Coordinates of N, CA and C in Angstrom, one line a residue:
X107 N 0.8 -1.2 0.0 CA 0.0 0.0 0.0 C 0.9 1.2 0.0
X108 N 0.2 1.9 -0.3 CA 1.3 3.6 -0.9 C 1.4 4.5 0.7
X109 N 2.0 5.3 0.5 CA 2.4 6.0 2.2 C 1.3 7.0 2.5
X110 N 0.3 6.7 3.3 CA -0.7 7.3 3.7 C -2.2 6.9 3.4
X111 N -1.8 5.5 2.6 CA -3.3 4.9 2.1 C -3.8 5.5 0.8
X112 N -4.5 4.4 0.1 CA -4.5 3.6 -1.5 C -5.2 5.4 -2.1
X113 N -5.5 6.7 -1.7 CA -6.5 7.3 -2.7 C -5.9 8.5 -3.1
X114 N -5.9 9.4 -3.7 CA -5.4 10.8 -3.2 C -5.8 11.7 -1.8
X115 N -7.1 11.4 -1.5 CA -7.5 12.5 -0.8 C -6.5 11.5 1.0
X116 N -6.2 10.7 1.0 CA -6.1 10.1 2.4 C -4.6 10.4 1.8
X117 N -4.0 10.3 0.6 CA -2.4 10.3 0.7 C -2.2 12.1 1.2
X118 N -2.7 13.0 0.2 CA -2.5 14.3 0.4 C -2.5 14.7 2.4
X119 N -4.0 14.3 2.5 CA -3.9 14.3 3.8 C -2.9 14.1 4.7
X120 N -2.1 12.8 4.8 CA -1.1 12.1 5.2 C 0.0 13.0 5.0
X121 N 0.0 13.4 3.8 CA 1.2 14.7 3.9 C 1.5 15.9 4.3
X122 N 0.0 16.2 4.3 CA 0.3 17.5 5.0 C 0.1 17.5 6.5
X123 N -0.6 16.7 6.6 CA 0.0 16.3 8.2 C 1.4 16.2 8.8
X124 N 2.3 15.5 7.4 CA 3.9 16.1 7.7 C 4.1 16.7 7.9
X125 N 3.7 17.9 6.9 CA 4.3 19.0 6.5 C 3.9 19.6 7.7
X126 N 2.9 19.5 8.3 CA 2.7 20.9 9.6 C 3.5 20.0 10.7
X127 N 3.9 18.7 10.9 CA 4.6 18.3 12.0 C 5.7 18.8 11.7
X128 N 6.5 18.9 10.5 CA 7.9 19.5 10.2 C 7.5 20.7 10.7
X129 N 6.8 21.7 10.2 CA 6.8 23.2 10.4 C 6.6 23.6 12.1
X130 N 5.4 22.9 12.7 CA 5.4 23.1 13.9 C 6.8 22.8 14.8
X131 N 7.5 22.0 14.3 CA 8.8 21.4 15.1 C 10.0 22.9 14.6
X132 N 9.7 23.8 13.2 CA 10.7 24.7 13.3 C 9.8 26.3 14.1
X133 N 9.2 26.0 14.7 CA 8.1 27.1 15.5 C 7.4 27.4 14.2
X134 N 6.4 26.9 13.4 CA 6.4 27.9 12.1 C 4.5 27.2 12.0
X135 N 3.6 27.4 10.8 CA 2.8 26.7 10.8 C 2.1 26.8 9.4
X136 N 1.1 26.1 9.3 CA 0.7 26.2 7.4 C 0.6 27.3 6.9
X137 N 0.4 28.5 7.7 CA 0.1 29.7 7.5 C 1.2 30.5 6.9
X138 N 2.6 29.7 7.6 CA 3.7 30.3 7.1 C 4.5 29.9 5.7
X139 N 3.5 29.1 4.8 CA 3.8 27.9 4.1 C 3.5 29.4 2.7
X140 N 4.5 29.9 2.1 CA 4.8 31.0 0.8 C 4.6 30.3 -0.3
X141 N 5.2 28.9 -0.4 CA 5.1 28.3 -2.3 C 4.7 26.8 -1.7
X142 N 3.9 26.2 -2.2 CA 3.6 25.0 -2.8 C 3.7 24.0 -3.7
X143 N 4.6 23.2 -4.2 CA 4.5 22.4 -5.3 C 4.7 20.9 -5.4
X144 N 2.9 20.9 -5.9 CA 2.6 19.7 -5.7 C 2.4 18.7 -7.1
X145 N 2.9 17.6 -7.2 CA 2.9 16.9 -8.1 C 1.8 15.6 -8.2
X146 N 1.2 15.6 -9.1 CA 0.2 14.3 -9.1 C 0.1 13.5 -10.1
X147 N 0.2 12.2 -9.7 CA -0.3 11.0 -10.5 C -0.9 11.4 -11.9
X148 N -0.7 11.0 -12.8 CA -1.8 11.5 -14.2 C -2.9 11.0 -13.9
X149 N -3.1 9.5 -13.4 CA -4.7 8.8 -12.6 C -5.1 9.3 -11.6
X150 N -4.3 10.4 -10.9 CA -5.2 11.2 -9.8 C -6.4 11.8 -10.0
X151 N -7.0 12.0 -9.1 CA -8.4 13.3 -9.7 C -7.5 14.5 -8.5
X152 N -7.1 15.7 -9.4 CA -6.3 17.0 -8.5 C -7.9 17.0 -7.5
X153 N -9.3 17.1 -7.7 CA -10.3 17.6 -7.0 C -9.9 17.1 -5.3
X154 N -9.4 15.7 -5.6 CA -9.3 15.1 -3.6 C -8.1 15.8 -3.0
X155 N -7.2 16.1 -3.4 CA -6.0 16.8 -3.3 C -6.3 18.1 -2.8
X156 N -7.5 19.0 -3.9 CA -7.6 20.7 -3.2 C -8.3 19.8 -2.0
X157 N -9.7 19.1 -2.4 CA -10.6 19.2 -0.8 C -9.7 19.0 0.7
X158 N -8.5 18.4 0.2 CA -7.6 17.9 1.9 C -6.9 18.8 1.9
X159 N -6.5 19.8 1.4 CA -5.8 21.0 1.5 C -7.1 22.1 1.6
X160 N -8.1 22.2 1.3 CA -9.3 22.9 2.0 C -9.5 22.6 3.3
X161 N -9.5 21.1 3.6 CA -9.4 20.8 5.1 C -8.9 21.5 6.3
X162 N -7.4 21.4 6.0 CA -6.1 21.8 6.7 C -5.8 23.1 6.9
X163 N -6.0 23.7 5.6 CA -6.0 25.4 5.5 C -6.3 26.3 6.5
X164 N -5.2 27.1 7.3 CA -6.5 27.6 8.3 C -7.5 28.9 7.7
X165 N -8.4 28.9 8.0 CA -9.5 30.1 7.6 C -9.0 31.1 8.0
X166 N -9.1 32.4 7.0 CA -8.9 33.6 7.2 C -7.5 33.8 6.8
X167 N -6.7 32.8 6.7 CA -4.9 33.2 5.8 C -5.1 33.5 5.2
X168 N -3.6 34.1 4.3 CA -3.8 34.7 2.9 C -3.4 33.0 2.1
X169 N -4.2 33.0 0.8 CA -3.6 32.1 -0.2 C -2.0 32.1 -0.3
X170 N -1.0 30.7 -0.4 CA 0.3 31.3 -1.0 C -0.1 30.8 -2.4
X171 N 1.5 31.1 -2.9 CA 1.1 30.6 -4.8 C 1.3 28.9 -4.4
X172 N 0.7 28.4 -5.4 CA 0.7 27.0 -5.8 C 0.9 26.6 -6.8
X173 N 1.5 25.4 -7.6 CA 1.9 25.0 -8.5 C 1.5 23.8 -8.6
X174 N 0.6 23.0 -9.4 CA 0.3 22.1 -9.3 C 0.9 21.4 -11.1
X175 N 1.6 20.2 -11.0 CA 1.5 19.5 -12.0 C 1.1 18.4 -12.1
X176 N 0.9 17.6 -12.9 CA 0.3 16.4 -13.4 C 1.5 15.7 -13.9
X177 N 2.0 14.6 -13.5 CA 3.6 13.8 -14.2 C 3.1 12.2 -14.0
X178 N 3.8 11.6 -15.0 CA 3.5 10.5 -14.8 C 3.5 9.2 -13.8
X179 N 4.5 9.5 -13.1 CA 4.9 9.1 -11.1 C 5.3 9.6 -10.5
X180 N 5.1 9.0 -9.2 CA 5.9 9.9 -8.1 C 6.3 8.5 -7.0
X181 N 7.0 9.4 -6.4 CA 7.7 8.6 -5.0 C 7.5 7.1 -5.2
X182 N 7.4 6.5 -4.1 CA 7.4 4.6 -4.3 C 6.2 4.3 -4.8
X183 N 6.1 3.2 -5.1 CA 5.1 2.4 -5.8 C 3.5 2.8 -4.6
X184 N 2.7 3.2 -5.4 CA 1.2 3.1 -5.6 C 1.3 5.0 -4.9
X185 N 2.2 5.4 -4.7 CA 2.3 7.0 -4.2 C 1.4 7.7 -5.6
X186 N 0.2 8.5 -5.2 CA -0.2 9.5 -6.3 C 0.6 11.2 -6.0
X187 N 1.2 11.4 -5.0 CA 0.7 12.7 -4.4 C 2.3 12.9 -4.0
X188 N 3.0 13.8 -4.2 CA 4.2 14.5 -3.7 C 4.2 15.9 -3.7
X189 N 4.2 16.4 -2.5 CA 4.6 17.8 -2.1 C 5.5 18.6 -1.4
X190 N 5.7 19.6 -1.7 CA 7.0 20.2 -1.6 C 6.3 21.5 -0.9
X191 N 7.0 22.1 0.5 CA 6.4 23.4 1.3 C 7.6 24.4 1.0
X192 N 7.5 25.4 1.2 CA 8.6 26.6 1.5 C 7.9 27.7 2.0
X193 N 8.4 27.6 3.6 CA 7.8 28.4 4.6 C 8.8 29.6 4.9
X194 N 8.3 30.3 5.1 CA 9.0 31.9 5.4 C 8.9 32.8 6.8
X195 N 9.5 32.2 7.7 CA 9.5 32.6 9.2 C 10.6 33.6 9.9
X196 N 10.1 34.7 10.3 CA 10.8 35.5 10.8 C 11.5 34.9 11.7
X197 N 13.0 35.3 11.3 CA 13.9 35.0 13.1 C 13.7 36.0 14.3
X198 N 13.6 35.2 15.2 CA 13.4 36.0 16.7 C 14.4 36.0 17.0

């Protein structure tokens, strides 16, 4: 089974649950998340992908830019979904 379970919307999910355990671990949070780029399966539907990132999103942020492509694979076997953050956090 692929890292985060067989669909897009449970793999996306699965990742960005990384992505905020990475960011929370540098003090930082989705909110601080500036560029986006996300890659998907050609057999993905992108639609399960926005709704789990509609999920997570907090209300009231500003949008960052996003990049979404469509490529023939990604990561290990049965992966639809690879994303990439770049967060922008003031030093204290």
């Amino acid at each position: 089974m692929a890292p985060g379970g067989p669909g897009a919307l449970e793999q996306t999910r699965r990742v960005l649950e990384n992505v905020r355990t990475c960011l929370e671990a540098a003090g930082a949070g989705l909110e601080d998340v500036v560029k986006w780029t996300i890659l998907v399966a050609d057999e993905t539907a992108i639609q399960d992908g926005l709704a789990a990132f509609g999920d997570v999103w907090p209300q009231g942020a500003e949008p960052p830019a996003i990049t979404v492509a469509i490529v023939s694979d990604v990561g290990p076997e049965g992966a639809l979904v690879e994303i990439e953050a770049i967060a922008a956090v003031a030093e204290s």
